[in-house]
Coordinates of C-alpha atoms and ligand atoms in Angstrom, one line a residue:
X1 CA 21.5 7.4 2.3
X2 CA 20.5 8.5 -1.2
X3 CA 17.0 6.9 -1.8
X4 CA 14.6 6.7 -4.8
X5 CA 11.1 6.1 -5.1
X6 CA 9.3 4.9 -7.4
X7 CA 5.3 5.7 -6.8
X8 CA 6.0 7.8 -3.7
X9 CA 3.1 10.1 -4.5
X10 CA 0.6 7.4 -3.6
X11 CA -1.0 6.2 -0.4
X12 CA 1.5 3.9 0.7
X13 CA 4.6 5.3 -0.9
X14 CA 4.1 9.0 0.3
X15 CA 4.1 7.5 3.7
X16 CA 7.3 5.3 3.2
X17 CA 8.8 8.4 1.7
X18 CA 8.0 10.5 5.0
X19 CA 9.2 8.1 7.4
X20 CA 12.5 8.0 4.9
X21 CA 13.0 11.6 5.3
X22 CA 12.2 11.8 8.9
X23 CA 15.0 9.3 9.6
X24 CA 17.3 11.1 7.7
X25 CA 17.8 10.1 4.0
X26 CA 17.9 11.8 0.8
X27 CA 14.6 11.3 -0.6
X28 CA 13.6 11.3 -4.4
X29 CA 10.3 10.6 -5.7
X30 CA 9.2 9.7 -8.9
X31 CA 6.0 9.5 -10.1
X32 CA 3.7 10.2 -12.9
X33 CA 1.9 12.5 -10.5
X34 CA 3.3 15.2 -8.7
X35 CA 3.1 14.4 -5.0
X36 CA 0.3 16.5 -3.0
X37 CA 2.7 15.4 0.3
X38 CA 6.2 16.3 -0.6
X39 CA 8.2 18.1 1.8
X40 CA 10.7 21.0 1.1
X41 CA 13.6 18.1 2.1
X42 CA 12.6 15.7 -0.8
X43 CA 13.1 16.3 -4.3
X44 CA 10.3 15.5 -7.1
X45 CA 10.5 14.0 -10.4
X46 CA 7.3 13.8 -12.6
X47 CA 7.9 10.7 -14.8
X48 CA 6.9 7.4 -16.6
X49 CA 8.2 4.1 -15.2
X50 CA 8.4 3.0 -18.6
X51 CA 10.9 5.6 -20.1
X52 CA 14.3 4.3 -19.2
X53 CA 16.2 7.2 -19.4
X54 CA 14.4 8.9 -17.0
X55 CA 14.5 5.9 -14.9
X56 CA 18.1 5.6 -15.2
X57 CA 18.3 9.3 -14.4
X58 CA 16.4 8.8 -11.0
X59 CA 18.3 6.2 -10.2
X60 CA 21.8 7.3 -10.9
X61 CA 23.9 8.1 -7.5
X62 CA 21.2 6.1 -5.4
X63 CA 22.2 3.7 -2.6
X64 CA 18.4 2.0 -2.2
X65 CA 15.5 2.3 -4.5
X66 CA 11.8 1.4 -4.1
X67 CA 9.2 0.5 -5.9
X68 CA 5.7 1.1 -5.4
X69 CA 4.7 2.2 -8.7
X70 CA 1.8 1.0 -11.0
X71 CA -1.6 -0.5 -10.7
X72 CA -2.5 -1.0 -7.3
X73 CA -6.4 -1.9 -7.4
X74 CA -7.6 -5.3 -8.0
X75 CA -10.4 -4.7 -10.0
X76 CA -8.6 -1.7 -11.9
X77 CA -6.0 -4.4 -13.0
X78 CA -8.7 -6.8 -13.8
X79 CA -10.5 -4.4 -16.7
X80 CA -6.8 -3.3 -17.7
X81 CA -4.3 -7.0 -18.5
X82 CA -2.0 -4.9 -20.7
X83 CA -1.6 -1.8 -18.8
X84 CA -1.0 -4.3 -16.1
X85 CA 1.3 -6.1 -17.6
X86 CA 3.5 -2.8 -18.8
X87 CA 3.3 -0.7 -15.4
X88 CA 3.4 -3.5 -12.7
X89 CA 6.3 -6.1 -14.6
X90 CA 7.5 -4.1 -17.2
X91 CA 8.2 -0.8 -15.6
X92 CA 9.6 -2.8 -12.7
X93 CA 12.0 -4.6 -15.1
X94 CA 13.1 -1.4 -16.4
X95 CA 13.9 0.0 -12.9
X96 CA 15.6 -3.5 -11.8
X97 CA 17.6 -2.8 -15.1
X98 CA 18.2 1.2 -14.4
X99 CA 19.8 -0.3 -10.4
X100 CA 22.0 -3.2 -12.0
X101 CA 23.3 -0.5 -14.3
X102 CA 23.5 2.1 -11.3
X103 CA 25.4 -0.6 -9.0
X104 CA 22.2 0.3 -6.3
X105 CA 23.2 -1.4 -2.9
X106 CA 19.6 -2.5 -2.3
X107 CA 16.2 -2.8 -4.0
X108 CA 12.9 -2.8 -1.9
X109 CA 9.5 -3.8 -4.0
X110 CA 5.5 -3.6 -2.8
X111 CA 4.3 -6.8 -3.3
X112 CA 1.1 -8.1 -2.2
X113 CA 0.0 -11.1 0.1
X114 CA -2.2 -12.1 -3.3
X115 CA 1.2 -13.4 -4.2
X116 CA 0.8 -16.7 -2.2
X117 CA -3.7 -16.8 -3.4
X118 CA -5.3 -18.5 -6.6
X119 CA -7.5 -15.3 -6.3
X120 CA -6.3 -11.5 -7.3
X121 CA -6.5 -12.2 -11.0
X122 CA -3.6 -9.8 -13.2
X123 CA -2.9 -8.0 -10.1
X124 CA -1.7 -11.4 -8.8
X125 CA -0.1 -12.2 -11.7
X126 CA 2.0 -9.0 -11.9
X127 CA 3.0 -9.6 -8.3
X128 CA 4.4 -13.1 -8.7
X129 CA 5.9 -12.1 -12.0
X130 CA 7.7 -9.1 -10.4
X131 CA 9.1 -11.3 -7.3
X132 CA 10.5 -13.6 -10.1
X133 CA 12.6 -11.1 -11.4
X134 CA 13.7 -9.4 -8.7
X135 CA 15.0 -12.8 -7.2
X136 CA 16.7 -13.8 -10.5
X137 CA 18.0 -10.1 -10.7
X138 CA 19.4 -11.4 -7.2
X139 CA 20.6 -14.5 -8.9
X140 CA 22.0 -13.4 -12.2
X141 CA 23.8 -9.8 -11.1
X142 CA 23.7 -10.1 -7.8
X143 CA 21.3 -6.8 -7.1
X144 CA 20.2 -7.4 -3.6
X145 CA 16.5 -7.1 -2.7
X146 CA 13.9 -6.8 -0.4
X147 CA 10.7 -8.0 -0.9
X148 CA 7.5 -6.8 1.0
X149 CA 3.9 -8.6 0.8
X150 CA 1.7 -6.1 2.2
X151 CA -1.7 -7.2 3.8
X152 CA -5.1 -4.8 3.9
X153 CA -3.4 -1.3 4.5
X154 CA -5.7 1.7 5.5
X155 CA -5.2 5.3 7.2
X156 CA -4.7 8.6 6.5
X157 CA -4.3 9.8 2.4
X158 CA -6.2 6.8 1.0
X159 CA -9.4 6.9 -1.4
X160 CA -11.9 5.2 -2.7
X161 CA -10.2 2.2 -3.9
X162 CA -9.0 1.4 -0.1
X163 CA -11.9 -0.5 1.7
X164 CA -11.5 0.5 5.2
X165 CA -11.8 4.6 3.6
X166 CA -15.0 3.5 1.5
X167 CA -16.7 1.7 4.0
X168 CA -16.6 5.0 6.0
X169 CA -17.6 7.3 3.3
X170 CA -20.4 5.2 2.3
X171 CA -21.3 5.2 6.1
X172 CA -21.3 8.7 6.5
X173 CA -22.5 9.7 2.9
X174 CA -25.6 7.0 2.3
X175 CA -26.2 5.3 5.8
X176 CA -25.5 2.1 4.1
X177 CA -22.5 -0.1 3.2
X178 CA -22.0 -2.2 0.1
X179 CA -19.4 -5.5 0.4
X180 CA -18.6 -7.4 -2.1
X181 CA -17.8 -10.4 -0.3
X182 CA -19.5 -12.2 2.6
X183 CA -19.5 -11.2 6.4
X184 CA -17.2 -14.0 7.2
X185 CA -14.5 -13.1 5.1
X186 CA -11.7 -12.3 7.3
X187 CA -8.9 -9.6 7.0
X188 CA -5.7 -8.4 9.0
X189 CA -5.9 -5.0 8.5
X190 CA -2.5 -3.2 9.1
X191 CA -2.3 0.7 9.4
X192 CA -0.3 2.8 6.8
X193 CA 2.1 3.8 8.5
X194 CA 3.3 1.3 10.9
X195 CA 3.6 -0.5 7.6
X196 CA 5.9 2.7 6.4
X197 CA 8.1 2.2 9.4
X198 CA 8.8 -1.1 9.1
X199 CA 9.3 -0.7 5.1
X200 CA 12.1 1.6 6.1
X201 CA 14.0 -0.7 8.9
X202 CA 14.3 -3.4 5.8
X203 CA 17.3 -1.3 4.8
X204 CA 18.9 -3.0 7.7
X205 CA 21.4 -5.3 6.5
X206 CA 19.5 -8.6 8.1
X207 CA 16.6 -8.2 5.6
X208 CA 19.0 -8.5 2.6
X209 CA 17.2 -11.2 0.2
X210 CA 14.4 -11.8 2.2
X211 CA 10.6 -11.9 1.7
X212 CA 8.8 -10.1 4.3
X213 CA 4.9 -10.1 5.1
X214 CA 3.3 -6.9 6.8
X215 CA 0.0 -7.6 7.7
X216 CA -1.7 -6.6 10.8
X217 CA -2.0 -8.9 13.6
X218 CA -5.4 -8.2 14.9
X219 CA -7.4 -11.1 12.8
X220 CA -11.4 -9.4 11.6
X221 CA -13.9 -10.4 9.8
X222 CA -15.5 -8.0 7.3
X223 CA -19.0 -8.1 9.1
X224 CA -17.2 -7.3 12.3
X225 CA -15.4 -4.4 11.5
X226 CA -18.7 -2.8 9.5
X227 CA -20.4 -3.1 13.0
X228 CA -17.7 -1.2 14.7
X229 CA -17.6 1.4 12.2
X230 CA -21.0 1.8 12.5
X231 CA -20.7 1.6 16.5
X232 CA -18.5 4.4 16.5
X233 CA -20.8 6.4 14.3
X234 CA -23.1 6.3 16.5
X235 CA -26.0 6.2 14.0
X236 CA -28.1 3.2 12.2
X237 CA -25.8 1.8 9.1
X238 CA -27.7 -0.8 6.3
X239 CA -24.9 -3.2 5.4
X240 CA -25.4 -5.0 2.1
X241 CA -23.4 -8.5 1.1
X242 CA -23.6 -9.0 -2.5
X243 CA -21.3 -12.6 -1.7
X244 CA -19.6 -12.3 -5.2
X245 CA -17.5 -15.5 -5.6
X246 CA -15.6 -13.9 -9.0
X247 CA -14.1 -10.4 -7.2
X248 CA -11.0 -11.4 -7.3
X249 CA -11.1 -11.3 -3.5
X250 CA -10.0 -13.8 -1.0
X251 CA -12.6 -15.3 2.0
X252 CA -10.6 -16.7 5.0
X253 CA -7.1 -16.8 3.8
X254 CA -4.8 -15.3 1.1
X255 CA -2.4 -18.9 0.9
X256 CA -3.3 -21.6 -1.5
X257 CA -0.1 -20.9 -3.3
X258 CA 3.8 -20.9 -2.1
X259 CA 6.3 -19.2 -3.5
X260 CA 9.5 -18.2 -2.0
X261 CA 8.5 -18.2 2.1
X262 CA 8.1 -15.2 3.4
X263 CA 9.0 -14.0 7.8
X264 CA 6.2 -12.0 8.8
X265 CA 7.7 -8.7 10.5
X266 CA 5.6 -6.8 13.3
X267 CA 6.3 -3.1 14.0
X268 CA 7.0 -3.4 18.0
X269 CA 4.7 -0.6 18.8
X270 CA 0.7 -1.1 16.4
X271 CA -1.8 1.5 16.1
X272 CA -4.8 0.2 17.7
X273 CA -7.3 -0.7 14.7
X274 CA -9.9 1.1 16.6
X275 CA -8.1 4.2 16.9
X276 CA -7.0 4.0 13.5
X277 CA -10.3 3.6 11.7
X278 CA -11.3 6.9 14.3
X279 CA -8.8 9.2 12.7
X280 CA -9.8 7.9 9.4
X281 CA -13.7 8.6 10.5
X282 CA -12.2 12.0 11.5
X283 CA -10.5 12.5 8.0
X284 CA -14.0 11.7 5.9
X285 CA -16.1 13.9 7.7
X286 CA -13.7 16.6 7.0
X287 CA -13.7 15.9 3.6
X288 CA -17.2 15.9 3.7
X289 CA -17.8 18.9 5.7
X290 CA -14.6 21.1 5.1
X291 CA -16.3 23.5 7.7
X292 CA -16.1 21.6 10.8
X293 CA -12.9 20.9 12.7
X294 CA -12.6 17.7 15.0
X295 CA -10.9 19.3 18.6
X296 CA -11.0 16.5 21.2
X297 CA -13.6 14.2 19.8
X298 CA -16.0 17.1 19.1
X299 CA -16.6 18.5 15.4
X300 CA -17.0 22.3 16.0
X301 CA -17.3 24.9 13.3
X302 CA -14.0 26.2 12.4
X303 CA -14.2 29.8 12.8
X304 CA -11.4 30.2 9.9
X305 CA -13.8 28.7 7.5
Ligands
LIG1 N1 -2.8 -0.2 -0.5 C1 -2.7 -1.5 -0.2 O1 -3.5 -2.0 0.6 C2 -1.6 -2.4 -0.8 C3 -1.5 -3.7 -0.3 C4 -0.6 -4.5 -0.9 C5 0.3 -4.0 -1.8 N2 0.2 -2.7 -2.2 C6 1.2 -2.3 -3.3 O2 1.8 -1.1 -2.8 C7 2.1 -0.2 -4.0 C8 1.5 1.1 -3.7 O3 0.1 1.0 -3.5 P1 -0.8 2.3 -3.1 O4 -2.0 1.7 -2.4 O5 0.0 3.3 -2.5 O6 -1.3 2.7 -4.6 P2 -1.4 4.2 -5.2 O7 -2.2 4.0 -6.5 O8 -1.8 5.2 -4.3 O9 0.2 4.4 -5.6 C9 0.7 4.0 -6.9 C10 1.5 5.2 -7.4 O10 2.1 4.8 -8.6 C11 2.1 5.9 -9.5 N3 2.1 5.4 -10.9 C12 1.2 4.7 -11.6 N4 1.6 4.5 -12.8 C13 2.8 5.0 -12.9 C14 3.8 5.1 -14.0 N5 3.5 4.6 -15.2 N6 4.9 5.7 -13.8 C15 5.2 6.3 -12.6 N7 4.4 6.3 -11.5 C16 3.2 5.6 -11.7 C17 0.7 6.6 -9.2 O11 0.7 7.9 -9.7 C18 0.7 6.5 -7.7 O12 1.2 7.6 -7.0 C19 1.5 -0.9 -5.2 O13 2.5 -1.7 -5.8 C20 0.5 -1.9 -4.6 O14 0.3 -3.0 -5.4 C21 -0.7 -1.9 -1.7

């Protein structure tokens, strides 16, 4: 299949994009950053979601399109409403448009589990907004969709703005980690690419029109997970709560809000969260210290270095 995506440079779409390819269809990414992952079988478009000929360029020919373009950061969307607003609904509008126009088989969006929370501020509101459309796109023209509210994602390629990455570069870099939140509040974190597997099986006819959650299914709280990061370090980490009621962040539970229900999908095979948040330990300190290779558990000097 002929595929587009929209935002496959980033965390999660460069993953999506790689289990696309590896199952065998035509990938193209578009993004306003050249991707650092693409692979000799995919092609690259550098690009603004908000210039619709280029849009409707991309999209042309395709049988599925994705979207995972835009603000993805909570409290990046908070200090920017109007960038929000244009990259998150309108550039999404604009490629719902560019797919109608195209007579695309099937469009596949990032939403968020903030969708269903009073909490999540513009990023929130750009999600619901976005799921509006896409279902009256559905209604109005017939454009099928699948829509997918992701939970905490984390793994390999993320930065900064992904909390399970910064919690282990502020371990490793200052001995001491800084939450927003409280200890208690709790998270389902889900790893990047058993989310990217099951973000490509949606194609499957069954998930036509649906809403589907991916969230992990191994339940933590915050306070938890900082001790087992710390655990596996092996070394003394200061954890500091700053219990910030206006973050934007949920405690205990994303739902206070319904919209259309949503079937939460588990990938049949998980990555083990403790395993995961290893490799990720693994991929800081070689950040950190380019010089040292991990073989086996062990960091060793690597003698190409
Ligand atoms: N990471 C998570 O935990 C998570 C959880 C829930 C939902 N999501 C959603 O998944 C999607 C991807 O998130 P991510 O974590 O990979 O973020 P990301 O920032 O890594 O990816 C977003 C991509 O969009 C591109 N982009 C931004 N503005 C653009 C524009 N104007 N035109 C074209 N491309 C543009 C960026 O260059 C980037 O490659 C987002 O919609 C996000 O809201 C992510």
């Amino acid at each position: 299949m002929k595929i587009t995506v929209f935002g496959g440079a980033g965390f999660l779409g460069s993953h999506v994009c790689d289990k696309l390819s590896g199952a065998g269809h035509e990938v193209t990414i578009f993004d306003i950053a050249p991707s650092r992952w693409l692979r000799p079988d995919q092609t690259m478009i550098v690009g603004n979601i908000l210039d619709e000929d280029a849009v409707q360029a991309a999209v042309n020919g395709a049988q599925a399109v994705y979207n995972f373009a835009g603000i993805a950061d909570i409290g990046e969307a908070g200090g920017r409403p109007v960038d929000t607003a244009k990259y998150n609904i309108l550039g999404n509008v604009i490629t719902l448009e560019a797919c109608r126009k195209a007579g695309v088989k099937r469009f596949v969006f990032a939403s968020s589990l903030y969708v269903y929370s009073k909490e999540g501020g513009f990023y929130r509101c750009s999600k619901q907004a976005s799921e509006l459309y896409i279902e009256n796109y559905r209604q109005v023209y017939g454009l099928e969709y699948t829509i997918l509210r992701y939970g905490s994602l984390y793994g390999p390629r993320a930065d900064n703005r992904n909390a399970i990455y910064r919690f282990v570069r502020e371990a490793l870099e200052k001995g001491c980690i800084e939450y927003y939140g409280l200890p208690t509040a709790l998270r389902e974190y889900v790893h990047v690419e058993d989310a990217a597997l099951c973000s490509v099986e949606v194609l499957e006819p069954q998930y036509a029109n649906t809403n589907i959650i991916l969230s992990g299914t191994q339940p933590m709280r915050v306070g938890d997970l900082l001790k087992m990061i710390a655990e596996m370090l092996g070394k003394p980490v200061e954890f500091s709560f700053m219990g910030d009621g206006k973050s934007g962040h949920y405690e205990i539970t994303p739902y206070s809000f319904s919209p259309q229900v949503g079937k939460k999908m588990a990938p049949r095979l998980i990555t083990d969260l403790g395993q995961g948040i290893l490799h990720v330990i693994e991929e800081v300190h070689q950040e950190l210290h380019p010089g040292m290779k991990t073989s086996m558990g062990y960091l060793i000097q690597d003698e190409n270095k």
